[in-house]
mmCIF file of C-alpha atoms in Angstrom:
data_model
loop_
_atom_site.group_PDB
_atom_site.id
_atom_site.type_symbol
_atom_site.label_atom_id
_atom_site.label_comp_id
_atom_site.label_asym_id
_atom_site.label_seq_id
_atom_site.Cartn_x
_atom_site.Cartn_y
_atom_site.Cartn_z
ATOM 1 C CA MET A 1 31.447 83.758 120.442
ATOM 2 C CA LYS A 2 30.261 80.292 119.523
ATOM 3 C CA ILE A 3 32.328 78.615 116.847
ATOM 4 C CA ARG A 4 30.453 76.715 114.179
ATOM 5 C CA LYS A 5 32.083 73.372 113.505
ATOM 6 C CA PRO A 6 33.595 73.252 109.992
ATOM 7 C CA SER A 7 31.805 71.342 107.290
ATOM 8 C CA PHE A 8 32.674 67.749 106.394
ATOM 9 C CA ILE A 9 34.077 69.006 103.090
ATOM 10 C CA TYR A 10 36.434 71.414 104.844
ATOM 11 C CA MET A 11 37.578 68.757 107.336
ATOM 12 C CA ASN A 12 38.290 66.449 104.414
ATOM 13 C CA LYS A 13 40.514 69.115 102.921
ATOM 14 C CA LEU A 14 42.328 69.789 106.182
ATOM 15 C CA PHE A 15 42.770 66.296 107.513
ATOM 16 C CA ILE A 16 42.806 64.255 104.343
ATOM 17 C CA ILE A 17 44.025 66.603 101.672
ATOM 18 C CA MET A 18 41.711 65.723 98.878
ATOM 19 C CA VAL A 19 43.778 67.309 96.916
ATOM 20 C CA ALA A 20 41.449 68.944 95.135
ATOM 21 C CA GLY A 21 43.149 71.672 94.295
ATOM 22 C CA LEU A 22 46.011 73.988 94.305
ATOM 23 C CA MET A 23 47.333 77.002 92.495
ATOM 24 C CA PHE A 24 49.952 79.459 92.427
ATOM 25 C CA SER A 25 51.673 82.446 91.087
ATOM 26 C CA CYS A 26 52.732 85.575 92.727
ATOM 27 C CA ASN A 27 52.674 89.237 92.058
ATOM 28 C CA SER A 28 55.625 90.224 89.928
ATOM 29 C CA THR A 29 56.314 93.616 88.430
ATOM 30 C CA SER A 30 54.393 92.487 85.355
ATOM 31 C CA ASN A 31 50.842 93.800 84.983
ATOM 32 C CA LYS A 32 49.873 90.474 83.449
ATOM 33 C CA SER A 33 51.078 88.620 86.536
ATOM 34 C CA GLU A 34 49.013 90.932 88.708
ATOM 35 C CA MET A 35 45.919 89.787 86.830
ATOM 36 C CA TYR A 36 46.470 86.285 88.123
ATOM 37 C CA VAL A 37 47.830 86.662 91.644
ATOM 38 C CA ASP A 38 46.859 88.790 94.637
ATOM 39 C CA ILE A 39 49.346 89.000 97.518
ATOM 40 C CA THR A 40 47.427 91.594 99.530
ATOM 41 C CA SER A 41 46.452 89.079 102.211
ATOM 42 C CA ALA A 42 50.034 87.878 102.699
ATOM 43 C CA GLU A 43 51.356 91.450 102.887
ATOM 44 C CA SER A 44 48.719 92.284 105.515
ATOM 45 C CA PHE A 45 49.661 89.169 107.483
ATOM 46 C CA PHE A 46 53.309 90.193 107.659
ATOM 47 C CA ARG A 47 52.504 93.765 108.676
ATOM 48 C CA ILE A 48 50.591 92.453 111.671
ATOM 49 C CA ALA A 49 53.194 89.767 112.415
ATOM 50 C CA ASP A 50 55.947 92.407 112.526
ATOM 51 C CA LYS A 51 53.919 94.504 114.967
ATOM 52 C CA ILE A 52 53.323 91.495 117.231
ATOM 53 C CA THR A 53 57.050 90.716 117.214
ATOM 54 C CA ALA A 54 57.799 94.322 118.161
ATOM 55 C CA GLY A 55 55.445 94.065 121.164
ATOM 56 C CA PHE A 56 52.520 96.118 119.855
ATOM 57 C CA GLU A 57 48.951 95.125 120.635
ATOM 58 C CA ILE A 58 46.835 94.525 117.536
ATOM 59 C CA THR A 59 43.486 96.310 117.548
ATOM 60 C CA GLU A 60 40.231 94.674 116.578
ATOM 61 C CA ASN A 61 40.050 96.999 113.612
ATOM 62 C CA GLU A 62 43.442 95.780 112.386
ATOM 63 C CA TRP A 63 42.360 92.143 112.687
ATOM 64 C CA ASN A 64 39.131 92.911 110.881
ATOM 65 C CA GLU A 65 41.017 94.603 108.050
ATOM 66 C CA LEU A 66 43.234 91.505 107.675
ATOM 67 C CA PHE A 67 40.256 89.207 107.367
ATOM 68 C CA LYS A 68 38.535 91.531 104.905
ATOM 69 C CA THR A 69 41.347 91.021 102.394
ATOM 70 C CA GLN A 70 40.191 88.878 99.520
ATOM 71 C CA GLY A 71 42.234 85.759 100.297
ATOM 72 C CA TYR A 72 41.253 85.501 103.947
ATOM 73 C CA ARG A 73 37.652 86.446 103.236
ATOM 74 C CA LYS A 74 37.375 83.660 100.655
ATOM 75 C CA ASN A 75 39.098 81.127 102.886
ATOM 76 C CA ILE A 76 36.836 81.873 105.843
ATOM 77 C CA GLU A 77 33.630 81.960 103.782
ATOM 78 C CA GLU A 78 34.389 78.598 102.172
ATOM 79 C CA SER A 79 35.619 76.800 105.312
ATOM 80 C CA PHE A 80 33.939 77.810 108.570
ATOM 81 C CA ASP A 81 32.885 81.044 110.243
ATOM 82 C CA GLU A 82 35.584 81.347 112.881
ATOM 83 C CA LYS A 83 38.625 80.264 110.893
ATOM 84 C CA GLY A 84 40.043 83.725 111.550
ATOM 85 C CA GLU A 85 40.133 83.035 115.278
ATOM 86 C CA PHE A 86 42.559 80.187 114.659
ATOM 87 C CA VAL A 87 44.749 82.437 112.511
ATOM 88 C CA ARG A 88 44.797 85.096 115.251
ATOM 89 C CA LYS A 89 45.729 82.652 117.970
ATOM 90 C CA ALA A 90 48.396 80.905 115.906
ATOM 91 C CA MET A 91 49.907 84.261 114.857
ATOM 92 C CA ASP A 92 50.126 85.530 118.417
ATOM 93 C CA LEU A 93 51.653 82.286 119.634
ATOM 94 C CA ALA A 94 54.189 82.183 116.817
ATOM 95 C CA TYR A 95 55.275 85.829 116.827
ATOM 96 C CA ASN A 96 54.735 87.098 120.384
ATOM 97 C CA PRO A 97 58.004 86.805 122.359
ATOM 98 C CA SER A 98 56.115 86.775 125.672
ATOM 99 C CA ARG A 99 54.311 83.547 124.716
ATOM 100 C CA ALA A 100 57.423 81.495 123.962
ATOM 101 C CA ALA A 101 56.861 79.039 126.828
ATOM 102 C CA GLU A 102 53.235 78.420 125.813
ATOM 103 C CA ARG A 103 54.306 78.044 122.194
ATOM 104 C CA ASP A 104 56.950 75.465 123.064
ATOM 105 C CA SER A 105 54.454 73.526 125.175
ATOM 106 C CA LEU A 106 51.905 73.351 122.371
ATOM 107 C CA THR A 107 54.372 72.367 119.680
ATOM 108 C CA SER A 108 55.744 69.558 121.841
ATOM 109 C CA ILE A 109 52.363 67.773 121.781
ATOM 110 C CA SER A 110 52.362 64.844 119.361
ATOM 111 C CA VAL A 111 49.825 64.789 116.565
ATOM 112 C CA GLU A 112 48.641 61.351 117.676
ATOM 113 C CA GLU A 113 47.414 62.885 120.943
ATOM 114 C CA ILE A 114 45.140 65.412 119.248
ATOM 115 C CA VAL A 115 44.294 63.845 115.891
ATOM 116 C CA SER A 116 40.672 63.262 116.911
ATOM 117 C CA ASP A 117 40.208 66.915 117.964
ATOM 118 C CA TRP A 118 39.847 68.953 114.758
ATOM 119 C CA GLY A 119 40.287 72.294 116.532
ATOM 120 C CA ALA A 120 43.454 71.313 118.379
ATOM 121 C CA LEU A 121 44.836 69.704 115.222
ATOM 122 C CA LEU A 122 44.154 72.769 113.081
ATOM 123 C CA LEU A 123 45.843 75.044 115.611
ATOM 124 C CA HIS A 124 48.807 72.666 115.889
ATOM 125 C CA VAL A 125 49.283 72.483 112.100
ATOM 126 C CA MET A 126 48.846 76.235 111.617
ATOM 127 C CA LEU A 127 51.129 77.154 114.509
ATOM 128 C CA ASN A 128 53.954 74.960 113.243
ATOM 129 C CA ASN A 129 53.582 76.454 109.770
ATOM 130 C CA PHE A 130 53.681 80.016 111.139
ATOM 131 C CA ILE A 131 56.813 79.215 113.143
ATOM 132 C CA ASP A 132 58.455 77.930 109.970
ATOM 133 C CA THR A 133 57.186 80.990 108.095
ATOM 134 C CA LYS A 134 58.762 83.235 110.743
ATOM 135 C CA GLU A 135 62.094 81.409 110.563
ATOM 136 C CA ASN A 136 62.122 81.808 106.771
ATOM 137 C CA GLN A 137 60.353 85.150 106.613
ATOM 138 C CA THR A 138 62.896 86.895 104.405
ATOM 139 C CA ALA A 139 62.638 84.185 101.749
ATOM 140 C CA VAL A 140 58.839 83.986 102.018
ATOM 141 C CA LYS A 141 58.466 87.743 101.584
ATOM 142 C CA LYS A 142 60.960 87.892 98.725
ATOM 143 C CA GLN A 143 59.128 85.329 96.643
ATOM 144 C CA LEU A 144 55.943 87.393 96.805
ATOM 145 C CA TYR A 145 57.526 89.883 94.420
ATOM 146 C CA THR A 146 59.730 87.679 92.252
ATOM 147 C CA ILE A 147 57.475 84.859 91.044
ATOM 148 C CA ASN A 148 56.315 85.232 87.480
ATOM 149 C CA GLY A 149 52.604 84.505 87.681
ATOM 150 C CA ALA A 150 52.053 84.966 83.957
ATOM 151 C CA LYS A 151 54.694 82.349 83.127
ATOM 152 C CA LEU A 152 53.204 79.884 85.604
ATOM 153 C CA MET A 153 49.808 80.302 83.998
ATOM 154 C CA ALA A 154 51.254 79.861 80.506
ATOM 155 C CA ASP A 155 53.208 76.751 81.524
ATOM 156 C CA ALA A 156 50.136 75.290 83.226
ATOM 157 C CA GLU A 157 48.107 75.882 80.059
ATOM 158 C CA LYS A 158 50.684 73.951 78.026
ATOM 159 C CA ARG A 159 50.573 71.119 80.556
ATOM 160 C CA LEU A 160 46.776 71.081 80.510
ATOM 161 C CA LYS A 161 46.653 70.816 76.712
ATOM 162 C CA ASN A 162 48.365 67.427 76.975
ATOM 163 C CA PHE A 163 45.181 66.243 78.662
ATOM 164 C CA LEU A 164 42.677 67.738 76.246
ATOM 165 C CA VAL A 165 41.752 66.502 72.778
ATOM 166 C CA ASN A 166 41.264 69.394 70.332
ATOM 167 C CA PRO A 167 41.064 71.974 73.135
ATOM 168 C CA VAL A 168 39.019 75.119 72.756
ATOM 169 C CA ASP A 169 41.636 77.700 73.684
ATOM 170 C CA SER A 170 39.092 80.322 74.636
ATOM 171 C CA LEU A 171 37.763 78.033 77.373
ATOM 172 C CA ILE A 172 41.154 77.512 79.033
ATOM 173 C CA ALA A 173 40.741 80.238 81.611
ATOM 174 C CA PRO A 174 43.413 81.314 84.115
ATOM 175 C CA ILE A 175 42.257 80.906 87.708
ATOM 176 C CA PRO A 176 43.032 83.823 90.056
ATOM 177 C CA ILE A 177 45.209 83.001 93.066
ATOM 178 C CA ASP A 178 45.278 84.599 96.507
ATOM 179 C CA ILE A 179 48.474 84.110 98.517
ATOM 180 C CA ILE A 180 47.774 84.056 102.264
ATOM 181 C CA CYS A 181 49.306 82.517 105.399
ATOM 182 C CA MET A 182 47.318 79.602 106.823
ATOM 183 C CA GLU A 183 47.908 75.849 107.188
ATOM 184 C CA PRO A 184 50.469 74.587 104.637
ATOM 185 C CA ASP A 185 47.982 73.866 101.881
ATOM 186 C CA ALA A 186 46.512 75.231 98.674
ATOM 187 C CA LEU A 187 42.730 75.067 98.463
ATOM 188 C CA SER A 188 40.569 75.286 95.365
ATOM 189 C CA TYR A 189 37.323 77.233 95.715
ATOM 190 C CA PRO A 190 34.806 78.243 93.039
ATOM 191 C CA GLY A 191 36.551 80.811 90.886
ATOM 192 C CA ARG A 192 39.732 81.162 92.991
ATOM 193 C CA ILE A 193 42.655 79.389 94.625
ATOM 194 C CA VAL A 194 43.846 80.241 98.124
ATOM 195 C CA TRP A 195 47.479 79.249 98.639
ATOM 196 C CA ASP A 196 49.731 79.342 101.684
ATOM 197 C CA ALA A 197 52.791 81.555 101.154
ATOM 198 C CA ASN A 198 55.211 79.258 102.973
ATOM 199 C CA LEU A 199 54.082 76.201 101.023
ATOM 200 C CA PHE A 200 54.405 78.206 97.824
ATOM 201 C CA ARG A 201 58.021 78.959 98.736
ATOM 202 C CA LYS A 202 58.799 75.271 99.226
ATOM 203 C CA GLN A 203 57.210 73.860 96.090
ATOM 204 C CA SER A 204 59.187 73.222 92.916
ATOM 205 C CA GLU A 205 58.235 74.997 89.720
ATOM 206 C CA GLU A 206 57.162 71.684 88.207
ATOM 207 C CA ASP A 207 54.832 70.960 91.126
ATOM 208 C CA LYS A 208 53.289 74.392 90.836
ATOM 209 C CA VAL A 209 52.668 74.035 87.124
ATOM 210 C CA ASN A 210 51.186 70.550 87.476
ATOM 211 C CA THR A 211 48.814 71.399 90.288
ATOM 212 C CA LEU A 212 47.683 74.555 88.531
ATOM 213 C CA ALA A 213 46.979 72.529 85.390
ATOM 214 C CA HIS A 214 45.003 70.087 87.568
ATOM 215 C CA GLU A 215 42.699 72.888 88.705
ATOM 216 C CA MET A 216 42.415 74.373 85.225
ATOM 217 C CA PHE A 217 41.240 70.972 83.994
ATOM 218 C CA HIS A 218 38.345 71.074 86.462
ATOM 219 C CA ALA A 219 37.413 74.580 85.295
ATOM 220 C CA TYR A 220 37.601 73.550 81.618
ATOM 221 C CA ARG A 221 35.443 70.463 82.144
ATOM 222 C CA ARG A 222 32.670 72.557 83.676
ATOM 223 C CA TYR A 223 31.990 74.088 80.245
ATOM 224 C CA PHE A 224 30.852 70.684 78.989
ATOM 225 C CA THR A 225 29.046 69.186 81.970
ATOM 226 C CA ASP A 226 26.358 70.380 84.318
ATOM 227 C CA LYS A 227 27.006 69.044 87.804
ATOM 228 C CA SER A 228 23.642 70.332 89.001
ATOM 229 C CA LYS A 229 21.989 67.784 86.702
ATOM 230 C CA ALA A 230 24.169 64.936 87.928
ATOM 231 C CA LYS A 231 22.108 62.929 90.393
ATOM 232 C CA GLY A 232 22.757 59.760 92.317
ATOM 233 C CA LEU A 233 25.047 57.309 90.560
ATOM 234 C CA ILE A 234 26.059 59.677 87.771
ATOM 235 C CA GLN A 235 27.078 62.271 90.362
ATOM 236 C CA LEU A 236 29.452 59.816 92.021
ATOM 237 C CA LEU A 237 30.983 58.729 88.719
ATOM 238 C CA HIS A 238 31.184 62.354 87.551
ATOM 239 C CA LEU A 239 33.396 62.967 90.600
ATOM 240 C CA TRP A 240 35.546 59.871 90.015
ATOM 241 C CA GLN A 241 36.112 60.665 86.353
ATOM 242 C CA ASN A 242 36.808 64.338 87.061
ATOM 243 C CA GLU A 243 39.383 63.658 89.781
ATOM 244 C CA GLY A 244 40.763 60.532 88.134
ATOM 245 C CA ILE A 245 41.850 62.335 84.975
ATOM 246 C CA ALA A 246 42.979 65.478 86.810
ATOM 247 C CA ASP A 247 45.140 63.401 89.167
ATOM 248 C CA GLN A 248 47.007 62.000 86.166
ATOM 249 C CA ILE A 249 48.146 65.557 85.449
ATOM 250 C CA ASP A 250 49.923 66.198 88.743
ATOM 251 C CA LYS A 251 50.622 62.770 90.232
ATOM 252 C CA LYS A 252 53.187 60.230 89.133
ATOM 253 C CA SER A 253 52.345 57.678 91.809
ATOM 254 C CA LEU A 254 50.181 57.072 94.854
ATOM 255 C CA SER A 255 52.982 58.313 97.089
ATOM 256 C CA ASP A 256 52.572 61.820 95.711
ATOM 257 C CA LEU A 257 49.632 62.255 98.060
ATOM 258 C CA SER A 258 51.591 60.931 101.028
ATOM 259 C CA SER A 259 53.916 63.916 100.829
ATOM 260 C CA GLN A 260 50.934 66.173 101.432
ATOM 261 C CA PHE A 261 50.003 64.285 104.590
ATOM 262 C CA LYS A 262 53.595 64.578 105.777
ATOM 263 C CA ARG A 263 53.559 68.292 105.033
ATOM 264 C CA LEU A 264 50.628 68.776 107.381
ATOM 265 C CA GLY A 265 52.333 66.717 110.052
ATOM 266 C CA LEU A 266 49.564 64.127 110.068
ATOM 267 C CA PRO A 267 50.297 60.628 111.364
ATOM 268 C CA ASP A 268 51.184 57.685 109.127
ATOM 269 C CA SER A 269 47.744 56.223 109.808
ATOM 270 C CA TYR A 270 46.290 58.715 107.318
ATOM 271 C CA VAL A 271 48.615 57.484 104.592
ATOM 272 C CA ASP A 272 47.862 53.870 105.480
ATOM 273 C CA GLU A 273 44.101 54.463 105.310
ATOM 274 C CA TYR A 274 44.331 56.234 101.969
ATOM 275 C CA ASN A 275 46.466 53.449 100.495
ATOM 276 C CA GLU A 276 44.069 50.820 101.801
ATOM 277 C CA ILE A 277 41.094 52.526 100.156
ATOM 278 C CA TYR A 278 43.073 52.719 96.904
ATOM 279 C CA ASP A 279 43.991 49.031 97.007
ATOM 280 C CA LYS A 280 40.409 48.005 97.783
ATOM 281 C CA THR A 281 38.915 49.883 94.823
ATOM 282 C CA PRO A 282 37.876 46.678 92.975
ATOM 283 C CA GLN A 283 35.982 45.559 96.082
ATOM 284 C CA THR A 284 34.408 49.022 96.428
ATOM 285 C CA LEU A 285 33.212 48.906 92.813
ATOM 286 C CA ARG A 286 31.648 45.476 93.322
ATOM 287 C CA GLU A 287 29.818 46.847 96.359
ATOM 288 C CA LEU A 288 28.618 49.805 94.280
ATOM 289 C CA GLU A 289 27.199 47.484 91.622
ATOM 290 C CA LYS A 290 25.547 45.283 94.260
ATOM 291 C CA LEU A 291 23.924 48.336 95.858
ATOM 292 C CA THR A 292 22.696 49.599 92.485
ATOM 293 C CA LEU A 293 21.145 46.244 91.588
ATOM 294 C CA SER A 294 19.412 46.155 94.965
ATOM 295 C CA PHE A 295 17.808 49.476 94.100
ATOM 296 C CA LEU A 296 16.861 48.388 90.583
ATOM 297 C CA HIS A 297 15.302 45.193 91.925
ATOM 298 C CA GLY A 298 13.235 47.110 94.463
ATOM 299 C CA ASP A 299 15.052 45.906 97.569
ATOM 300 C CA ILE A 300 15.784 49.495 98.665
ATOM 301 C CA ASP A 301 14.076 52.754 97.722
ATOM 302 C CA GLU A 302 15.655 55.660 95.864
ATOM 303 C CA LYS A 303 16.202 57.755 98.994
ATOM 304 C CA LYS A 304 18.096 54.939 100.694
ATOM 305 C CA TYR A 305 20.070 54.264 97.515
ATOM 306 C CA ASN A 306 21.172 57.866 97.017
ATOM 307 C CA SER A 307 22.100 58.330 100.669
ATOM 308 C CA SER A 308 24.160 55.133 100.512
ATOM 309 C CA LEU A 309 26.057 56.443 97.484
ATOM 310 C CA ASP A 310 27.500 59.228 99.651
ATOM 311 C CA GLY A 311 29.327 56.546 101.594
ATOM 312 C CA PHE A 312 31.427 55.729 98.535
ATOM 313 C CA ILE A 313 33.205 59.096 98.583
ATOM 314 C CA TYR A 314 36.451 58.598 100.462
ATOM 315 C CA PHE A 315 39.074 61.353 100.671
ATOM 316 C CA GLY A 316 37.169 63.473 98.165
ATOM 317 C CA GLY A 317 36.983 60.565 95.726
ATOM 318 C CA HIS A 318 40.703 60.623 94.935
ATOM 319 C CA PRO A 319 41.885 57.114 95.882
ATOM 320 C CA ASN A 320 39.190 55.249 93.927
ATOM 321 C CA ALA A 321 39.325 57.732 91.028
ATOM 322 C CA TYR A 322 43.095 57.575 90.736
ATOM 323 C CA TYR A 323 43.007 53.774 90.844
ATOM 324 C CA MET A 324 40.505 53.604 87.983
ATOM 325 C CA SER A 325 42.280 56.157 85.765
ATOM 326 C CA THR A 326 45.643 54.478 86.400
ATOM 327 C CA VAL A 327 44.255 51.071 85.421
ATOM 328 C CA ILE A 328 42.876 52.628 82.220
ATOM 329 C CA LYS A 329 46.176 54.368 81.471
ATOM 330 C CA ASN A 330 48.256 51.234 82.102
ATOM 331 C CA ALA A 331 45.987 49.263 79.776
ATOM 332 C CA GLY A 332 46.840 51.658 76.943
ATOM 333 C CA TYR A 333 43.603 53.654 76.861
ATOM 334 C CA GLU A 334 44.860 57.002 78.137
ATOM 335 C CA LYS A 335 44.165 58.764 74.838
ATOM 336 C CA GLU A 336 40.605 57.418 74.768
ATOM 337 C CA MET A 337 40.112 58.424 78.414
ATOM 338 C CA ILE A 338 41.189 61.992 77.664
ATOM 339 C CA GLY A 339 39.085 62.099 74.507
ATOM 340 C CA THR A 340 35.889 61.188 76.398
ATOM 341 C CA PHE A 341 36.586 63.289 79.499
ATOM 342 C CA THR A 342 32.982 64.505 79.800
ATOM 343 C CA SER A 343 31.274 61.115 79.887
ATOM 344 C CA PRO A 344 31.224 59.010 83.074
ATOM 345 C CA VAL A 345 29.745 56.165 80.989
ATOM 346 C CA LYS A 346 32.777 56.151 78.692
ATOM 347 C CA PHE A 347 35.047 56.257 81.736
ATOM 348 C CA VAL A 348 33.429 53.129 83.158
ATOM 349 C CA GLU A 349 33.409 51.427 79.743
ATOM 350 C CA LEU A 350 37.153 52.019 79.419
ATOM 351 C CA TYR A 351 37.657 50.659 82.919
ATOM 352 C CA ASN A 352 35.685 47.552 81.944
ATOM 353 C CA LYS A 353 37.946 47.087 78.908
ATOM 354 C CA SER A 354 41.034 47.424 81.090
ATOM 355 C CA ILE A 355 40.284 44.640 83.576
ATOM 356 C CA ALA A 356 39.386 40.972 83.505
ATOM 357 C CA PRO A 357 35.840 40.390 82.108
ATOM 358 C CA GLU A 358 34.718 38.676 85.311
ATOM 359 C CA ASP A 359 35.560 41.844 87.282
ATOM 360 C CA ALA A 360 33.776 44.281 84.945
ATOM 361 C CA PHE A 361 30.446 45.980 85.642
ATOM 362 C CA GLY A 362 27.515 43.979 84.272
ATOM 363 C CA SER A 363 25.046 44.943 81.553
ATOM 364 C CA GLU A 364 22.204 45.848 83.918
ATOM 365 C CA PHE A 365 24.394 48.303 85.808
ATOM 366 C CA MET A 366 25.706 49.842 82.575
ATOM 367 C CA LYS A 367 22.217 50.210 81.119
ATOM 368 C CA TYR A 368 21.082 52.145 84.177
ATOM 369 C CA LEU A 369 24.220 54.307 84.115
ATOM 370 C CA LYS A 370 23.664 55.234 80.449
ATOM 371 C CA LYS A 371 20.080 56.176 81.196
ATOM 372 C CA GLN A 372 21.198 58.479 83.998
ATOM 373 C CA GLU A 373 23.792 60.227 81.848
ATOM 374 C CA GLY A 374 21.220 61.460 79.346
ATOM 375 C CA GLU A 375 20.334 64.775 81.045
ATOM 376 C CA TYR A 376 23.798 65.369 82.466
ATOM 377 C CA LEU A 377 25.792 66.313 79.391
ATOM 378 C CA ILE A 378 25.605 69.798 77.877
ATOM 379 C CA ASP A 379 24.830 69.746 74.151
#
């Protein structure tokens, strides 16, 4: 069967951790917790893993049933068609006693040797996570039934309210979570979060609450903005504002992202590249203004302009967005930033107020930005 290469968005999430999103909670004995968290996929994973360890051959029907569970189905649909094949291979390598030599050979390969091969890297990351899951299987399984999902949701709501001015409580909606076994990550998809069980075990309660609040912020903001109407420049700044404010919820410093790279076993070069993009944000913003003025002056057409804007999205927008929101916060405008969380124009205006006048966006750029924002906001 031919494997379709994963989308650029998925590769960003795997290799660069855009951090877009995480979530958690687990099924407890509480009915309310069960509303928020589904552990069916993780339970199905362990049933098959136990059979592999015992030497039984897994039928195609059993594999199909695993990947029909909600968590795996969502993960595969939102990433790439044959993601399940990687799960199957990594499971068999990790749990099959007869493949110990092959497993040891694969895990001995350094990440640097395969970092340019997305398939080999995904298998390497997933295999190492499954080995760790196996070694800690009792603890991983136990937490599936002891985590209070309702409390996590309530704590995340409290955290989120610190980043909303006069919140509309009815719009703060819990986001359902599926616990599965995959690479050590938690991925945010429309309407759901898919979260690795072993990562969930390792994370502190504070980290879980903060990352859940991060995702709930994105969901809340969607009630006030219409991304489908955000075109060109406003679309880029919509992303930067959205991620910039959300990252203030769950990140205390730039190094918070580095821990996610380390978790995936990625080389230090990923951290270095991310940090470099963060540090060069002022230069990136000057290039954005220069490009926009070239379009406004007729030097490039709209198609070329809009396609060029895509090149300003690095690591899901996080490094540039976090730089801008941190500059605004450090200048004492955090309250104003939170209070105008739906307006990319206000976000840029606050950034302009937070830096030296000679580094701020000029009037022509701002005039065009304000014009673009008109159809974007929901009345």
